[in-house]
Coordinates of C-alpha atoms in Angstrom, one line a residue:
Chain G
X1 CA 96.3 96.1 80.8
X2 CA 97.3 93.3 81.7
X3 CA 100.7 92.2 83.1
X4 CA 101.5 90.5 80.2
X5 CA 100.8 93.7 77.8
X6 CA 102.9 95.6 80.5
X7 CA 106.0 93.2 80.3
X8 CA 105.9 93.5 76.5
X9 CA 105.4 97.5 76.2
X10 CA 108.1 97.9 78.4
X11 CA 110.3 95.1 76.4
X12 CA 109.2 96.9 73.5
X13 CA 110.4 100.6 75.4
X14 CA 113.7 99.2 76.4
X15 CA 114.8 98.1 73.4
X16 CA 113.8 102.2 72.1
X17 CA 116.2 103.4 74.5
X18 CA 118.6 101.0 73.5
X19 CA 118.5 101.9 70.1
X20 CA 118.8 105.2 71.0
X21 CA 122.3 104.2 72.3
X22 CA 121.3 104.3 75.9
X23 CA 122.4 102.2 78.8
X24 CA 120.3 100.2 81.0
X25 CA 120.9 100.1 84.7
X26 CA 119.2 97.3 86.9
X27 CA 118.8 97.2 90.6
X28 CA 116.6 96.4 93.5
X29 CA 114.2 98.4 94.2
X30 CA 115.1 100.6 97.5
X31 CA 114.3 104.1 98.0
X32 CA 117.8 105.5 98.5
X33 CA 119.1 104.9 94.9
X34 CA 119.7 108.3 93.3
X35 CA 118.2 107.3 89.6
X36 CA 118.3 111.1 88.9
X37 CA 122.6 110.4 88.7
X38 CA 122.0 107.8 86.1
X39 CA 119.0 109.9 84.2
X40 CA 121.8 112.9 84.2
X41 CA 124.2 110.2 82.7
X42 CA 122.3 109.5 79.8
X43 CA 121.2 105.7 81.6
X44 CA 117.3 104.2 81.9
X45 CA 117.2 102.8 85.3
X46 CA 115.2 99.1 85.3
X47 CA 113.8 98.8 88.9
X48 CA 113.7 95.0 89.7
X49 CA 109.6 95.4 90.9
X50 CA 108.3 91.9 89.5
X51 CA 107.0 89.4 92.1
X52 CA 108.2 85.7 92.3
X53 CA 106.5 82.6 92.3
X54 CA 107.7 78.9 93.1
X55 CA 109.3 78.5 89.2
X56 CA 111.4 81.6 90.4
X57 CA 111.9 80.2 94.2
X58 CA 112.8 77.0 92.8
X59 CA 115.4 78.4 90.4
X60 CA 117.4 80.5 92.7
X61 CA 118.1 77.4 95.0
X62 CA 121.0 76.9 93.0
X63 CA 122.5 79.8 93.8
X64 CA 121.3 80.5 97.9
X65 CA 119.4 78.3 100.5
X66 CA 115.5 78.5 100.5
X67 CA 115.9 80.4 103.9
X68 CA 116.7 83.6 102.3
X69 CA 114.4 86.3 101.8
X70 CA 111.7 85.1 99.3
X71 CA 112.1 88.0 96.8
X72 CA 115.7 87.7 96.7
X73 CA 115.0 84.0 95.6
X74 CA 112.6 85.3 93.3
X75 CA 115.0 88.1 91.9
X76 CA 117.4 85.2 91.1
X77 CA 115.4 83.3 89.8
X78 CA 114.0 85.4 87.5
X79 CA 117.6 86.2 85.9
X80 CA 118.4 82.6 86.4
X81 CA 114.7 81.3 84.3
X82 CA 114.2 84.5 82.1
X83 CA 110.6 83.8 80.7
X84 CA 110.3 85.1 77.5
X85 CA 107.8 88.1 79.2
X86 CA 111.0 89.1 81.0
X87 CA 113.4 89.1 77.8
X88 CA 113.7 92.8 79.0
X89 CA 116.3 91.8 81.2
X90 CA 119.1 90.9 78.4
X91 CA 119.5 94.2 78.0
X92 CA 120.7 95.4 81.5
X93 CA 124.5 97.0 81.2
X94 CA 125.3 97.0 84.7
X95 CA 123.5 96.2 87.9
X96 CA 123.6 97.9 91.0
X97 CA 125.1 96.5 94.4
X98 CA 123.8 97.9 97.3
X99 CA 122.7 97.8 101.0
X100 CA 119.5 98.5 101.6
X101 CA 118.9 95.2 103.9
X102 CA 121.6 91.6 103.6
X103 CA 119.1 90.7 101.1
X104 CA 120.1 92.8 98.6
X105 CA 123.4 93.2 99.0
X106 CA 123.4 89.3 97.9
X107 CA 120.8 89.2 95.5
X108 CA 122.6 92.2 93.7
X109 CA 125.8 90.1 94.3
X110 CA 124.6 87.1 93.0
X111 CA 122.9 88.2 89.3
X112 CA 125.8 90.7 88.9
X113 CA 128.4 87.9 89.4
X114 CA 126.5 85.0 88.1
X115 CA 124.7 86.1 85.3
X116 CA 127.6 88.6 84.1
X117 CA 126.7 91.9 84.7
X118 CA 129.2 94.5 85.2
X119 CA 128.5 95.8 89.1
X120 CA 128.9 99.1 90.3
X121 CA 128.9 99.6 93.8
X122 CA 126.2 101.8 95.5
X123 CA 126.4 101.5 99.4
X124 CA 124.7 103.8 102.0
X125 CA 125.1 104.2 105.2
X126 CA 122.3 103.0 107.9
X127 CA 122.6 106.5 110.3
X128 CA 122.1 109.8 109.1
X129 CA 124.9 111.3 111.6
X130 CA 127.5 114.0 110.2
X131 CA 130.3 111.4 109.0
X132 CA 127.2 108.8 107.5
X133 CA 126.0 112.0 105.3
X134 CA 129.8 112.8 104.0
X135 CA 130.3 109.1 103.5
X136 CA 126.7 109.0 101.7
X137 CA 128.2 112.1 99.6
X138 CA 131.2 110.3 98.8
X139 CA 129.6 107.5 97.8
X140 CA 127.3 109.8 95.2
X141 CA 130.4 110.9 94.0
X142 CA 132.5 108.2 93.4
X143 CA 129.2 106.5 91.5
X144 CA 129.1 109.9 89.3
X145 CA 132.7 108.5 88.6
X146 CA 131.9 105.5 87.7
X147 CA 129.4 106.8 85.1
X148 CA 131.5 108.9 83.7
X149 CA 134.1 106.3 82.9
X150 CA 131.4 104.1 81.2
X151 CA 130.2 107.0 79.1
X152 CA 133.4 108.9 78.8
X153 CA 132.2 111.8 79.5
X154 CA 131.3 114.7 83.0
X155 CA 128.0 114.5 84.2
X156 CA 127.2 118.4 84.2
X157 CA 125.6 119.7 87.3
X158 CA 123.3 121.6 85.6
X159 CA 121.8 118.1 84.0
X160 CA 121.5 116.8 87.3
X161 CA 119.8 119.2 88.7
X162 CA 117.1 118.9 85.9
X163 CA 117.2 115.6 86.6
X164 CA 116.3 115.6 90.3
X165 CA 113.7 118.4 89.0
X166 CA 111.7 116.3 86.7
X167 CA 112.2 113.4 89.1
X168 CA 110.6 115.5 91.7
X169 CA 107.6 116.8 90.0
X170 CA 106.9 113.4 89.0
X171 CA 106.7 112.3 92.5
X172 CA 104.7 114.9 93.1
X173 CA 102.0 114.2 90.3
X174 CA 102.3 110.4 91.7
X175 CA 101.5 111.8 95.2
X176 CA 98.6 113.6 94.1
X177 CA 97.5 110.3 92.5
X178 CA 97.6 108.6 95.1
X179 CA 95.2 110.7 97.4
X180 CA 92.3 109.6 94.5
X181 CA 89.5 107.6 95.5
X182 CA 90.1 104.8 93.1
X183 CA 89.8 101.4 93.8
X184 CA 93.7 99.9 95.2
X185 CA 93.9 97.2 91.8
X186 CA 93.4 100.3 89.8
X187 CA 95.9 102.8 92.0
X188 CA 98.5 100.1 92.7
X189 CA 98.3 98.8 88.4
X190 CA 98.9 102.5 87.5
X191 CA 101.7 103.1 90.7
X192 CA 103.4 100.0 89.5
X193 CA 103.8 100.9 85.7
X194 CA 104.6 104.7 86.5
X195 CA 107.6 103.3 89.3
X196 CA 108.5 101.1 86.1
X197 CA 109.1 103.8 84.0
X198 CA 109.7 106.5 85.8
X199 CA 109.0 110.3 84.6
X200 CA 108.5 108.4 80.7
X201 CA 105.1 107.7 82.5
X202 CA 104.4 111.2 83.1
X203 CA 102.2 112.1 80.1
X204 CA 99.7 109.1 80.4
X205 CA 99.8 109.8 84.4
X206 CA 98.4 113.3 83.4
X207 CA 96.4 112.2 80.6
X208 CA 95.1 109.7 83.5
X209 CA 93.8 112.9 85.7
X210 CA 92.4 114.4 82.9
X211 CA 90.4 111.8 81.4
X212 CA 88.5 111.6 84.9
X213 CA 86.0 113.6 86.0
X214 CA 85.2 114.7 89.4
X215 CA 82.1 112.4 90.2
X216 CA 84.6 109.3 89.2
X217 CA 86.6 110.7 91.8
X218 CA 84.5 111.1 94.6
X219 CA 83.2 107.8 94.0
X220 CA 83.4 105.6 97.4
X221 CA 83.6 102.2 98.3
X222 CA 81.4 100.1 100.5
X223 CA 84.7 97.8 101.1
X224 CA 86.8 98.0 104.3
X225 CA 89.7 100.5 103.8
X226 CA 93.5 98.8 104.2
X227 CA 96.9 100.5 104.5
X228 CA 99.3 98.7 103.3
X229 CA 103.2 98.7 104.9
X230 CA 105.6 96.1 104.8
X231 CA 106.7 94.6 101.7
X232 CA 105.2 96.2 98.2
X233 CA 102.9 94.4 95.8
X234 CA 105.1 93.7 93.2
X235 CA 104.6 93.0 89.3
X236 CA 102.3 90.1 88.8
X237 CA 101.5 89.2 92.6
X238 CA 97.6 88.5 93.4
X239 CA 97.8 89.6 96.9
X240 CA 95.9 92.7 95.9
X241 CA 93.2 90.4 94.3
X242 CA 92.7 88.3 97.5
X243 CA 92.3 91.7 99.4
X244 CA 89.9 93.2 97.1
X245 CA 87.7 89.3 96.9
X246 CA 87.6 89.4 100.4
X247 CA 86.2 92.9 100.8
X248 CA 88.8 94.9 101.2
X249 CA 90.0 98.0 99.4
X250 CA 94.2 99.0 99.6
X251 CA 93.4 103.0 100.0
X252 CA 97.3 103.3 100.8
X253 CA 100.6 101.7 100.0
X254 CA 103.6 102.4 102.5
X255 CA 105.7 100.6 100.6
X256 CA 108.6 100.9 98.3
X257 CA 105.9 100.8 95.3
X258 CA 103.9 103.8 97.5
X259 CA 104.8 106.3 99.6
X260 CA 108.4 105.1 99.9
X261 CA 109.0 106.3 96.5
X262 CA 106.8 109.1 96.3
X263 CA 107.2 111.1 99.2
X264 CA 110.1 111.7 99.0
X265 CA 109.7 115.2 97.5
X266 CA 112.6 117.9 97.9
X267 CA 110.4 121.3 98.6
X268 CA 111.2 124.1 95.9
X269 CA 113.2 126.7 98.4
X270 CA 115.7 124.0 99.2
X271 CA 115.5 123.2 95.1
X272 CA 116.8 126.8 94.9
X273 CA 118.5 127.5 97.9
X274 CA 120.8 124.3 97.7
X275 CA 123.8 125.0 94.6
X276 CA 125.6 121.6 94.6
X277 CA 122.6 119.1 92.7
X278 CA 124.8 115.7 94.9
X279 CA 124.0 118.1 98.4
X280 CA 120.2 118.3 97.4
X281 CA 120.1 114.6 97.4
X282 CA 122.3 114.6 100.5
X283 CA 119.4 116.7 101.9
X284 CA 116.9 114.4 100.5
X285 CA 118.8 111.1 102.3
X286 CA 119.4 112.6 105.3
X287 CA 115.3 113.5 105.2
X288 CA 114.4 110.0 104.2
X289 CA 111.5 109.0 107.1
X290 CA 109.7 107.1 105.2
X291 CA 111.6 103.7 104.6
X292 CA 113.1 101.1 106.7
X293 CA 116.6 101.2 106.1
X294 CA 117.8 104.0 108.5
X295 CA 118.6 103.4 112.5
X296 CA 118.7 103.8 115.2
X297 CA 115.0 104.1 115.9
X298 CA 113.5 102.9 112.3
X299 CA 110.6 101.2 113.9
X300 CA 109.6 103.9 116.3
X301 CA 109.6 106.3 113.0
X302 CA 107.9 103.2 111.2
X303 CA 105.1 103.4 114.4
X304 CA 105.0 107.2 114.3
X305 CA 104.0 107.7 110.8
X306 CA 101.9 104.6 110.6
X307 CA 99.6 106.3 113.2
X308 CA 99.6 109.9 111.7
X309 CA 98.7 108.2 108.4
X310 CA 95.7 106.4 110.2
X311 CA 94.6 109.5 112.6
X312 CA 95.0 112.0 109.1
X313 CA 92.5 109.4 107.5
X314 CA 90.5 109.4 110.1
X315 CA 90.0 113.1 110.6
X316 CA 89.2 113.4 106.7
X317 CA 86.9 110.5 106.0
X318 CA 85.5 109.6 109.6
X319 CA 86.7 105.5 109.0
X320 CA 89.4 104.0 110.1
X321 CA 92.1 101.6 108.5
X322 CA 93.1 98.2 109.3
X323 CA 96.9 97.8 108.2
X324 CA 98.3 95.0 106.8
X325 CA 101.5 94.6 107.6
X326 CA 103.1 92.7 104.5
X327 CA 106.0 90.1 105.2
X328 CA 107.6 88.6 102.3
X329 CA 109.1 85.3 103.8
X330 CA 113.0 85.3 105.5
X331 CA 112.9 88.9 105.3
X332 CA 114.3 89.8 108.9
X333 CA 114.2 93.2 107.9
X334 CA 110.6 93.8 108.3
X335 CA 109.7 90.3 109.8
X336 CA 111.7 90.0 113.5
X337 CA 110.3 93.2 114.8
X338 CA 106.6 93.1 112.9
X339 CA 105.2 91.5 116.5
X340 CA 106.3 94.7 117.9
X341 CA 104.8 96.8 115.4
X342 CA 101.8 94.9 115.8
X343 CA 101.3 95.4 119.7
X344 CA 102.4 98.7 119.7
X345 CA 99.8 100.2 116.8
X346 CA 97.4 98.0 118.6
X347 CA 97.6 99.3 122.3
X348 CA 96.3 102.9 120.3
X349 CA 93.5 100.8 119.0
X350 CA 94.4 100.3 115.2
X351 CA 94.1 96.5 114.2
X352 CA 97.3 95.2 112.4
X353 CA 97.4 92.0 110.3
X354 CA 101.1 90.9 110.3
X355 CA 100.8 88.9 106.7
X356 CA 103.5 86.6 106.3
X357 CA 104.0 84.8 103.2
X358 CA 106.3 83.6 100.3
X359 CA 105.0 83.4 96.6
X360 CA 104.2 80.0 96.5
X361 CA 100.7 79.1 95.0
X362 CA 99.9 76.8 97.3
X363 CA 99.2 79.0 100.0
X364 CA 96.6 80.8 98.6
X365 CA 94.0 79.4 100.4
X366 CA 95.6 80.1 103.9
X367 CA 96.4 83.6 102.6
X368 CA 92.6 84.3 101.9
X369 CA 91.0 82.9 105.1
X370 CA 94.0 85.6 106.9
X371 CA 92.8 88.2 105.0
X372 CA 88.9 87.3 104.9
X373 CA 89.5 87.1 108.8
X374 CA 91.3 90.3 109.1
X375 CA 88.6 92.2 107.4
X376 CA 85.8 90.5 109.8
X377 CA 87.5 91.3 112.3
X378 CA 87.9 95.0 111.6
Chain U
X1 CA 64.2 80.6 112.2
X2 CA 66.4 78.0 110.6
X3 CA 70.2 78.1 109.8
X4 CA 72.4 76.1 108.8
X5 CA 76.7 76.1 109.7
X6 CA 79.1 74.5 107.1
X7 CA 82.0 74.0 107.7
X8 CA 84.3 72.4 105.1
X9 CA 87.2 71.6 106.8
X10 CA 90.1 69.6 104.7
X11 CA 90.1 66.3 106.4
X12 CA 86.0 66.3 107.8
X13 CA 82.6 68.8 107.1
X14 CA 80.9 69.3 109.7
X15 CA 76.9 70.6 109.2
X16 CA 74.5 72.0 112.0
X17 CA 70.9 72.2 111.8
X18 CA 70.2 75.2 114.2
X19 CA 66.6 76.0 115.0
X20 CA 66.9 80.0 116.9
X21 CA 69.3 78.6 119.8
X22 CA 68.6 75.4 119.6
X23 CA 70.6 72.4 117.9
X24 CA 68.6 70.5 116.0
X25 CA 70.8 68.2 114.0
X26 CA 74.8 67.5 113.2
X27 CA 76.6 65.5 110.7
X28 CA 80.5 64.6 110.4
X29 CA 81.7 62.7 107.7
X30 CA 85.2 62.9 105.8
X31 CA 85.5 65.7 103.5
X32 CA 87.0 63.4 100.3
X33 CA 88.5 65.2 97.6
X34 CA 85.0 66.1 96.5
X35 CA 84.0 68.9 98.9
X36 CA 81.1 69.8 96.9
X37 CA 79.4 66.2 96.7
X38 CA 79.9 65.6 100.6
X39 CA 78.2 68.9 101.9
X40 CA 75.5 68.5 98.8
X41 CA 74.9 65.3 99.7
X42 CA 75.2 65.7 103.8
X43 CA 72.5 69.2 103.3
X44 CA 70.1 67.1 100.9
X45 CA 69.8 64.2 104.4
X46 CA 69.3 67.1 106.6
X47 CA 66.6 68.3 104.5
X48 CA 64.4 65.2 104.1
X49 CA 64.9 63.5 107.9
X50 CA 63.4 66.9 108.9
X51 CA 60.9 67.9 105.8
X52 CA 62.4 71.1 105.1
X53 CA 63.2 72.9 101.9
X54 CA 66.3 75.0 101.0
X55 CA 64.2 77.9 100.9
X56 CA 63.2 77.7 104.9
X57 CA 66.5 77.9 105.9
X58 CA 69.7 80.2 105.6
X59 CA 73.3 78.5 104.7
X60 CA 76.3 79.8 106.2
X61 CA 79.3 78.3 104.8
X62 CA 82.9 78.3 106.9
X63 CA 86.0 76.6 106.4
X64 CA 88.2 75.8 104.2
X65 CA 86.2 74.3 101.5
X66 CA 83.9 77.4 102.5
X67 CA 84.0 78.5 98.7
X68 CA 82.7 75.4 97.1
X69 CA 79.4 75.3 99.1
X70 CA 77.1 76.4 96.4
X71 CA 74.0 76.1 98.1
X72 CA 75.2 78.2 101.0
X73 CA 73.6 81.9 101.3
X74 CA 77.1 83.8 102.9
X75 CA 80.2 82.6 103.8
X76 CA 82.3 83.4 106.9
X77 CA 86.0 82.5 108.0
X78 CA 86.4 79.8 110.4
X79 CA 88.3 82.0 112.1
X80 CA 85.2 84.5 113.1
X81 CA 82.7 81.2 113.0
X82 CA 85.0 79.7 115.7
X83 CA 85.2 82.5 118.4
X84 CA 81.4 82.9 117.9
X85 CA 80.5 79.1 118.1
X86 CA 82.9 78.4 121.5
X87 CA 80.7 81.0 123.1
X88 CA 77.4 78.9 122.6
X89 CA 79.2 76.6 124.9
X90 CA 81.4 79.1 126.8
X91 CA 80.1 82.3 126.7
X92 CA 82.8 83.9 128.6
X93 CA 85.2 82.3 126.2
X94 CA 88.4 84.3 126.2
X95 CA 90.4 82.4 124.1
X96 CA 90.2 79.7 121.5
X97 CA 93.0 77.0 120.1
X98 CA 91.6 75.6 116.8
X99 CA 93.9 72.5 115.5
X100 CA 92.3 70.6 112.8
X101 CA 93.9 68.5 109.8
X102 CA 95.9 70.7 108.1
X103 CA 95.8 74.0 110.0
X104 CA 96.1 75.4 113.7
X105 CA 94.4 78.6 114.8
X106 CA 94.4 81.1 117.9
X107 CA 92.2 83.5 118.4
X108 CA 91.7 86.1 121.1
X109 CA 88.0 87.0 121.7
X110 CA 87.3 90.6 122.9
X111 CA 85.8 91.3 126.2
X112 CA 83.4 93.7 125.4
X113 CA 82.1 93.4 121.7
X114 CA 82.8 89.2 122.0
X115 CA 84.3 89.4 118.3
X116 CA 87.6 88.6 117.6
X117 CA 90.3 91.1 118.1
X118 CA 93.1 88.7 117.2
X119 CA 94.2 85.3 115.2
X120 CA 97.4 83.6 114.3
X121 CA 97.3 80.6 112.2
X122 CA 100.5 77.7 111.4
X123 CA 102.3 78.5 108.5
X124 CA 102.0 76.0 105.4
X125 CA 103.4 73.3 107.2
X126 CA 101.8 70.0 108.8
X127 CA 104.1 70.6 111.9
X128 CA 101.2 71.5 114.6
X129 CA 98.4 70.2 112.7
X130 CA 96.6 67.2 112.9
X131 CA 98.3 66.0 109.4
X132 CA 101.5 65.5 112.1
X133 CA 99.7 63.1 114.6
X134 CA 99.0 61.0 111.7
X135 CA 101.8 60.9 110.4
X136 CA 103.9 59.9 113.9
X137 CA 100.7 57.1 114.8
X138 CA 101.8 56.0 111.2
X139 CA 105.2 55.7 112.3
X140 CA 104.9 54.2 116.2
X141 CA 102.0 51.5 114.0
X142 CA 99.7 52.9 116.8
X143 CA 95.7 53.5 115.4
X144 CA 95.2 57.4 115.6
X145 CA 92.3 57.2 118.0
X146 CA 94.7 55.6 120.7
X147 CA 97.9 57.6 120.4
X148 CA 96.9 59.8 123.1
X149 CA 96.1 57.9 125.5
X150 CA 99.5 55.8 125.0
X151 CA 101.0 59.2 125.2
X152 CA 99.8 59.6 129.0
X153 CA 101.3 56.3 129.8
X154 CA 105.0 57.9 130.1
X155 CA 106.9 59.5 132.6
X156 CA 109.5 60.5 130.3
X157 CA 108.7 62.0 127.2
X158 CA 111.2 62.2 124.4
X159 CA 112.5 65.1 123.1
X160 CA 111.3 65.5 119.5
X161 CA 112.0 68.8 117.3
X162 CA 108.4 70.4 116.6
X163 CA 109.4 72.6 113.4
X164 CA 108.8 69.7 110.6
X165 CA 107.3 66.9 110.2
X166 CA 109.3 65.0 107.8
X167 CA 112.1 65.7 109.9
X168 CA 110.3 64.6 113.1
X169 CA 109.5 61.3 111.3
X170 CA 112.9 60.0 111.1
X171 CA 113.7 61.4 114.5
X172 CA 110.5 58.7 115.6
X173 CA 112.6 56.1 113.6
X174 CA 115.5 56.6 115.0
X175 CA 114.3 57.1 118.9
X176 CA 112.6 53.3 118.3
X177 CA 116.1 52.1 116.7
X178 CA 117.5 53.4 119.6
X179 CA 115.0 51.2 122.2
X180 CA 112.7 54.2 123.5
X181 CA 109.5 53.1 124.7
X182 CA 106.8 53.7 122.2
X183 CA 104.4 55.9 125.1
X184 CA 107.5 58.1 125.6
X185 CA 107.7 58.9 121.9
X186 CA 103.9 59.4 121.9
X187 CA 104.4 61.4 124.6
X188 CA 107.1 63.4 123.1
X189 CA 105.2 63.8 119.9
X190 CA 102.5 65.1 121.4
X191 CA 104.6 67.6 123.4
X192 CA 106.1 68.9 120.2
X193 CA 102.6 69.5 118.6
X194 CA 101.7 71.5 121.8
X195 CA 105.0 73.4 122.3
X196 CA 104.6 74.6 118.6
X197 CA 101.0 75.4 118.7
X198 CA 101.3 77.3 122.4
X199 CA 104.4 79.4 121.1
X200 CA 102.2 80.8 118.3
X201 CA 99.2 80.8 121.0
X202 CA 101.1 83.3 123.1
X203 CA 102.5 85.5 120.9
X204 CA 98.8 87.1 120.4
X205 CA 98.1 87.1 124.6
X206 CA 95.4 84.1 125.2
X207 CA 93.9 83.4 128.3
X208 CA 92.3 81.6 130.5
X209 CA 89.3 80.8 129.8
X210 CA 90.4 79.2 126.5
X211 CA 88.8 76.7 124.4
X212 CA 90.3 74.1 122.7
X213 CA 88.2 72.9 119.3
X214 CA 88.9 71.5 116.3
X215 CA 89.1 67.5 115.3
X216 CA 92.6 67.4 117.4
X217 CA 91.0 69.0 120.9
X218 CA 89.3 64.9 120.9
X219 CA 92.9 64.5 121.8
X220 CA 93.5 63.8 125.4
X221 CA 96.8 63.7 125.6
X222 CA 97.1 67.0 123.1
X223 CA 94.8 68.9 125.6
X224 CA 96.9 67.7 128.6
X225 CA 100.2 69.1 126.9
X226 CA 98.8 72.3 125.5
X227 CA 97.9 73.2 129.4
X228 CA 101.7 72.3 130.4
X229 CA 102.8 74.5 128.1
X230 CA 100.6 77.4 128.5
X231 CA 100.3 77.3 131.9
X232 CA 96.5 77.2 132.9
X233 CA 93.3 74.6 132.4
X234 CA 91.8 74.6 128.7
X235 CA 88.4 73.3 128.1
X236 CA 86.6 71.7 124.9
X237 CA 83.3 72.0 124.2
X238 CA 81.2 68.5 125.3
X239 CA 77.2 68.0 124.4
X240 CA 75.5 65.1 126.3
X241 CA 78.9 64.2 127.3
X242 CA 80.3 64.0 124.3
X243 CA 82.7 65.7 122.5
X244 CA 81.6 68.4 120.0
X245 CA 85.1 69.7 119.8
X246 CA 84.2 69.5 116.2
X247 CA 81.5 71.5 115.5
X248 CA 82.2 74.3 116.9
X249 CA 82.9 76.2 113.5
X250 CA 79.9 74.9 111.9
X251 CA 77.6 76.1 115.1
X252 CA 79.5 79.3 115.1
X253 CA 79.0 79.9 111.0
X254 CA 75.1 78.8 111.9
X255 CA 74.7 81.5 115.1
X256 CA 75.9 84.3 112.6
X257 CA 73.3 83.2 109.9
X258 CA 70.8 83.7 112.8
X259 CA 72.2 87.0 114.3
X260 CA 72.4 88.4 110.6
X261 CA 68.7 87.3 109.5
X262 CA 67.6 89.2 112.7
X263 CA 69.1 92.1 112.1

């Protein structure tokens, strides 16, 4: 399935849901958004997982300067131009304004304000101390209140708990899927679709597992293995093709579309022992070591996490991973400390490419050279 | 064993024919807009001159246009090629700075394996590339071959932004209007490019022995200002007393081809 077909199917899916009376809630897809709460309230979450291009970035300059995060520019440009294949954006009823990073705040606010989509605020703390945790729960309860007001009915605790279990099973299945020995591009396509659709994709994911024979799963690749960290490869981004054309295969996605999403699994004993579903979401937030939002020490945590993945992979397969740190231009969140991340990992003998880029077509040749040279190096 | 390294750069195409480790011949010409034709013509010229057939030569392409070389047997990036090529001249080289027509690169070579262990490339921007000097030479109305020497006559380099070619060009025009000496502006231009490239190179820990290559390495003022910015002397490749800084990519590609063929 190519991306045009994916977007067209997704449009039909959302239209159907709209016709069933569901409301659609859009948001920039960071890993602390409680989509289970939207699900329990009967909303359909629409994660913005779409890559930019020159046209989107240009169009966004009516609203913000070009020296802003290229992903934020692209999200705004997407709403500004709304090409035919993205017609489903017109179906969004509410937009979440959150604060994963400064660009998230600005882009979400602009999208809500300039494109007339009523906003719902959901701000998350940067630390996970006692006060922050209390604040996070208050934000959850405030969001619940806003959703109840829109719907005119209460979100029952048992419904929320069911939604939490549903998403939890879905993430477990995705985590299993992430370890399949298939090409990076095939894996990414399914991950993108899965995270876009959420648990609605579970039957397709299960049938994917069934269709694959053991032999296929054992297929090995001669390509050099790569772990992608930093910015996600969003839908319609040709980056994965450049990696594969250069002789690499991304075997591990440490990003929003990837590990940050499906590794946030709540253990069964927690699900059983914590009665209040909001406390379960609080527990997950407190234990979210996968994202790059929390301070202090998010970089130290990231280095430890990458080293662990690298060592586990080496132990399991006997092969080294090269790390591509994908930096979307002007994403200060990832870029400012990228040299430090690279130096620290290189001290441990792990090769890192800091690959900074925007969504411009003009740099395709340069990107290829950097990726190929890195693959030659490892 | 004969191999040929073909380095298709954005401005110039370089070709080196090796017989074992000896340079049999080389060519340098404008890439123009038709990389394919220029490369083929140059290669056919070499075949004819040395009475060779294509089947007798293993061809390795590199550079910006490496994928356009239809007669190449394999390809390699210019980063790997330069790292190998500079070792033809300086086997103990630690680092490389390559400034070409549209990009600049810094490379660090492993002392142990002699392979690339780190590199950095400029962004999609002409600042810090040969194009920057070309534009500035135009603004100063000085032939590009003379701008380096002019810069070395300055005792008081002007301050010029290193971040953007367009802004730098307007800075040059206003310096001109204020009566700043041409040599001081020229020195400022070279200092600016050196500052930008040295900044990029320092981030990956370049150190002596650093080999400066690419077309811009023929410019003596860029070399001098790079040395000042880096704080140590750098070297450029020379064959028979003539700069061969442009050839390191093609030489590296041809050497890698030899190594691949001999297993």
